[in-house]
Amino acid sequence: ICSKKEINLMFTRALVLLSLAAPSAAFVQPTFLRSSSSTARLASTNGEVTHTKKKDTNGEAIVNGNTATNGEAGKDPYGFIVPILGDLHIDPRKMEDYSIGREHVKSVIKDAKSKVGNDNVALVSLGDLGESKNCDHNPDNPFELFAGTSKCHTIAADFLGSFDVPYEVIGGNHDLEGIDEFDSDARNLRNFLKCHDKETPQFCRQIAEKTLLVGLCSTIFREATYTSHEVIIDDEQIRWFEDLLKSKPAEDGWKIFVFSHAPPNGSGIRIIQENHVVNGCCWLNHSSEKNCRKFIELVREHRCIKGWFSGHFHLGQDYQDSITFPTIDPSEGPYPNRGSCVFAQTSVMRAGTSRDGRQQSRLLRGTKDGFEICTIDHKNDGKVRVDATITYRDDSHEVGVYAHEDEAFEHDNYFKVYQPQMNDHAYVCADDEEMCMLTPDPITDETVAWWKLSCGRVLGVVNGMMLEFDKSTLAPLGLVMSQDELLGKQVAIVDSGLEECLIDFEEDGMDGADCADTEQDDSREQAVLVFDDEGVTVVQPNDDGSYWRKIVRNKIARMKERRREKAAVEFAQMYLPVRTEEEAKQKTLSTWGPYTTTSGVAKSTVVEGITTPAKKLTVYSS
């Protein structure tokens, strides 16, 4: 997609931007004469990138790092060490934090090689490699976003290749964002693979005896049905992943550590931000009910999965909620059914990308007896802190212990999601009640209540909003009603449609057509009502039966709409009696089908004149 000459020219420009005061900050000169995509990356002792042919697998899953099977003499063959980098969001104008962070990680890597051997150490990047804004990187297009471009992935590949160990990388929700350079996700993805010497979006690396590192890559951006920031694993990767798990059973001693940009639904991680919940981009394949739940189902079925690492939220690792164990204390709630897997959230390296001030990377250290999940703290001179220790009881069971309490309690910078638990204090409405008053008092920011509809859908009120939760994992799925529509009101559930479906076969024309959609099971039709003294609002489900509002479409659609609006403003300035651009904007409106805004954030579910009364016009008389 880009020639060697073009890449060299781009990197020459980038070197000017990447110049730093500290001598250690200089990038290792990259080897641009890379061989074909049928090669695997290996790092030599001098830091230059070299290559070796991958083993022929006769169509089976390609496994990198096959030399890491027996270990070196005197080393534990099951021992391995893997530093894990969260969302990099590289801005070529602001490389100091990356340079400092790299030195921290390289120090860990140097020590790791002496302990487990060169072959049992690797680096993993969780994606979102470039900053999603213009970074003064393209003089010919001052509006181009840096993320997803050839220049972005070239610089990212050079950075990741400068740690003196092989690296593996997966794509996040911003890595195919080169929308001005590439006209399709497929072309953007091919460039991503080429720049990082990858044969496939996913990866599989054997890091120690019967121990695999497996990565799943987001491959859809332009073609996303809803928000482009949903992390979508395509069906081909899911089939590949399932086949791999079947071929490496826990009973045979296999241990698999999985890496994805966003966590799967059911992980139990609660260090997430409100915007990811309400916009439907919290979990892998968030908007697809079937595929969203697929990953936790695989975790439950295949106990060879021992750990799952993700980023996406830009939040720190100082909270216990950033790591979840397969089992929990019975006093904290029912068995969560997370198989044998420990889930861990990963922070960020650069200060400008952190949402809570933390700058941290993860460190995974494994032995034959278990593994440790650690933090590399980039704000504390790269200090390594053990966060959790997991000990194997046998091939399918383990015990996890947190190494410390929450290091910080200032949790206001993230949305610590209330997650329902069966029969907890906030559960209201018995299944057989025909009418249930969910909130006897008007809803406030402090109201917490949830309920399960007869159809199995789970709704709840928290933080002044109504959310839908997954009916299996009880993880938050998305926004049903926003604060501006819900605060000060109450919620009731009433039965509906019962009498309409009592068919009188003696009446002419009563053939049951009106009840054709009624399921023949124990469920019954119900209505969710939001009310106050001014009136009642019926919360209607979506066509697929879900309730959370898929308000945000993908970035390409919204970008085109904004361009049309800009053209309309320019037209208004030329042909309408307006004096300023601001006046022209006020007189320019849009009309949509089911959508009501070009916003990329689900700020409100209000539709004026439909869910709320239309604003009254003020009439001035002369």
Coordinates of C-alpha atoms in Angstrom, one line a residue, residues 276-477:
H276 CA -18.8 3.4 27.0
V277 CA -22.0 2.1 28.6
V278 CA -24.5 4.6 27.2
N279 CA -22.9 4.5 23.7
G280 CA -22.9 0.7 23.4
C281 CA -19.2 0.2 23.0
C282 CA -18.3 -1.3 26.4
W283 CA -17.9 -5.0 25.5
L284 CA -16.7 -7.0 22.5
N285 CA -19.3 -7.1 19.8
H286 CA -21.6 -5.0 22.1
S287 CA -24.5 -4.4 19.7
S288 CA -24.9 -8.0 18.7
E289 CA -26.7 -9.9 21.4
K290 CA -25.6 -13.3 20.2
N291 CA -21.9 -12.5 19.6
C292 CA -21.6 -10.2 22.6
R293 CA -22.4 -13.2 24.9
K294 CA -20.4 -15.7 22.8
F295 CA -17.0 -14.9 24.5
I296 CA -18.1 -15.6 28.1
E297 CA -19.8 -18.7 26.9
L298 CA -16.5 -19.9 25.5
V299 CA -14.8 -19.0 28.7
R300 CA -17.3 -21.0 30.7
E301 CA -16.9 -24.0 28.4
H302 CA -13.1 -24.1 27.9
R303 CA -11.3 -23.9 31.2
C304 CA -7.9 -23.7 29.4
I305 CA -8.5 -20.0 29.3
K306 CA -6.7 -18.7 32.4
G307 CA -6.4 -15.0 31.8
W308 CA -8.0 -12.3 29.6
F309 CA -6.4 -8.8 29.3
S310 CA -8.1 -5.7 27.8
G311 CA -7.7 -1.9 27.6
H312 CA -10.2 0.5 26.0
F313 CA -11.3 2.5 29.1
H314 CA -8.1 4.5 29.7
L315 CA -8.4 3.9 33.5
G316 CA -5.9 2.8 36.0
Q317 CA -4.9 -0.4 37.7
D318 CA -5.0 0.8 41.3
Y319 CA -8.5 -0.5 42.0
Q320 CA -9.4 -4.1 42.8
D321 CA -12.3 -3.7 40.3
S322 CA -9.8 -3.7 37.5
I323 CA -9.2 -7.5 38.1
T324 CA -11.8 -10.1 38.5
F325 CA -11.4 -13.8 39.6
P326 CA -13.3 -16.8 38.4
T327 CA -14.9 -17.2 41.9
I328 CA -15.8 -14.7 44.6
D329 CA -16.6 -14.9 48.3
P330 CA -20.1 -16.2 48.8
S331 CA -20.9 -13.2 51.0
E332 CA -20.3 -10.9 48.0
G333 CA -22.9 -12.6 45.8
P334 CA -23.7 -15.7 43.8
Y335 CA -21.1 -17.7 41.8
P336 CA -20.3 -15.5 38.7
N337 CA -19.6 -18.4 36.4
R338 CA -16.4 -17.1 34.7
G339 CA -14.9 -20.5 34.0
S340 CA -11.2 -20.6 35.1
C341 CA -10.4 -17.1 33.7
V342 CA -9.0 -14.0 35.5
F343 CA -9.9 -10.8 33.7
A344 CA -7.6 -7.7 33.9
Q345 CA -8.0 -4.1 32.8
T346 CA -4.9 -2.3 31.4
S347 CA -4.2 1.4 31.8
V348 CA -2.2 3.8 29.4
M349 CA 1.4 5.0 29.1
R350 CA 0.9 8.7 28.1
A351 CA -0.5 11.3 30.6
G352 CA -2.6 13.0 27.9
T353 CA -4.6 9.8 27.3
S354 CA -5.3 8.9 30.9
R355 CA -8.8 9.5 32.3
D356 CA -7.9 9.2 35.9
G357 CA -4.3 10.4 36.0
R358 CA -2.7 6.9 36.1
Q359 CA 0.1 5.9 33.7
Q360 CA 0.6 2.2 33.9
S361 CA 1.2 -1.0 32.0
R362 CA 0.5 -4.6 32.9
L363 CA 3.0 -7.4 33.5
L364 CA 2.1 -11.1 33.4
R365 CA 4.5 -13.5 35.0
G366 CA 3.8 -17.2 34.8
T367 CA 5.3 -20.4 36.3
K368 CA 4.2 -24.1 36.4
D369 CA 2.3 -23.3 39.6
G370 CA 0.3 -20.2 38.5
F371 CA 0.8 -16.6 37.5
E372 CA 1.0 -13.1 38.8
I373 CA -0.6 -10.0 37.4
C374 CA 1.5 -6.9 38.1
T375 CA 1.6 -3.1 37.4
I376 CA 4.5 -1.2 35.9
D377 CA 3.9 2.3 37.2
H378 CA 5.3 4.9 34.8
K379 CA 4.6 7.7 37.2
N380 CA 6.8 6.0 39.9
D381 CA 10.0 5.3 37.9
G382 CA 8.7 2.1 36.5
K383 CA 8.2 0.4 39.8
V384 CA 6.7 -3.1 39.6
R385 CA 3.8 -3.9 42.0
V386 CA 2.1 -7.3 42.3
D387 CA -1.6 -6.8 42.0
A388 CA -2.9 -10.4 42.1
T389 CA -1.5 -13.9 42.6
I390 CA -3.3 -16.9 41.0
T391 CA -2.3 -20.4 42.0
Y392 CA -3.4 -23.5 40.0
R393 CA -5.1 -26.2 42.1
D394 CA -5.3 -28.4 39.1
D395 CA -5.8 -28.0 35.4
S396 CA -9.3 -26.6 35.7
H397 CA -9.3 -24.8 39.1
E398 CA -7.3 -22.0 40.7
V399 CA -7.3 -19.7 43.6
G400 CA -6.8 -15.9 43.2
V401 CA -5.7 -13.5 45.9
Y402 CA -5.5 -9.7 45.6
A403 CA -2.1 -8.4 46.7
H404 CA -3.4 -5.1 48.0
E405 CA -6.5 -3.1 48.8
D406 CA -7.5 -0.3 46.4
E407 CA -4.5 2.0 46.2
A408 CA -6.8 5.0 45.6
F409 CA -10.3 5.8 46.5
E410 CA -11.0 8.8 44.3
H411 CA -13.4 7.0 42.0
D412 CA -15.3 10.0 40.7
N413 CA -13.4 9.9 37.4
Y414 CA -15.0 6.7 36.3
F415 CA -18.4 5.1 36.3
K416 CA -18.3 2.2 38.8
V417 CA -21.2 0.4 37.4
Y418 CA -23.7 -1.1 39.8
Q419 CA -24.2 -4.7 38.7
P420 CA -27.4 -6.4 39.8
Q421 CA -27.2 -9.7 41.7
M422 CA -30.2 -12.0 42.1
N423 CA -32.3 -11.2 45.1
D424 CA -30.1 -8.3 46.3
H425 CA -31.5 -5.3 48.1
A426 CA -32.3 -3.4 44.9
Y427 CA -34.3 -6.2 43.3
V428 CA -38.0 -5.3 43.0
C429 CA -41.1 -6.9 41.6
A430 CA -41.9 -10.6 41.9
D431 CA -42.2 -12.5 38.6
D432 CA -45.9 -13.1 39.1
E433 CA -47.0 -9.6 39.9
E434 CA -49.5 -8.1 37.4
M435 CA -48.6 -4.6 38.5
C436 CA -45.4 -3.4 40.2
M437 CA -44.6 0.1 41.4
L438 CA -40.8 0.0 41.0
T439 CA -40.0 3.3 42.5
P440 CA -42.5 4.4 45.2
D441 CA -40.7 7.8 45.3
P442 CA -39.6 10.1 42.5
I443 CA -36.3 9.0 41.0
T444 CA -33.1 10.8 42.1
D445 CA -29.4 10.3 41.4
E446 CA -29.2 8.0 44.4
T447 CA -32.1 5.7 43.3
V448 CA -31.0 2.1 42.7
A449 CA -33.6 -0.5 41.6
W450 CA -33.7 -3.3 39.0
W451 CA -36.2 -5.8 37.8
K452 CA -36.6 -8.7 35.4
L453 CA -39.4 -8.6 32.9
S454 CA -41.3 -11.8 32.1
C455 CA -39.6 -12.0 28.7
G456 CA -36.2 -12.2 30.6
R457 CA -35.0 -8.7 29.8
V458 CA -33.4 -6.9 32.8
L459 CA -33.8 -3.2 33.3
G460 CA -32.6 -1.0 36.2
V461 CA -32.4 2.5 37.5
V462 CA -28.9 3.8 38.6
N463 CA -27.2 7.2 38.6
G464 CA -30.5 8.8 37.6
M465 CA -30.7 6.7 34.3
M466 CA -32.5 3.7 33.2
L467 CA -30.2 1.0 31.8
E468 CA -30.6 -2.4 30.3
F469 CA -28.5 -5.3 31.7
D470 CA -27.6 -8.6 30.1
K471 CA -30.1 -11.2 31.2
S472 CA -27.3 -13.8 31.6
T473 CA -24.3 -12.0 33.0
L474 CA -26.2 -8.9 34.3
A475 CA -23.5 -6.7 32.8
P476 CA -24.7 -3.2 31.7
L477 CA -25.6 -3.0 28.0

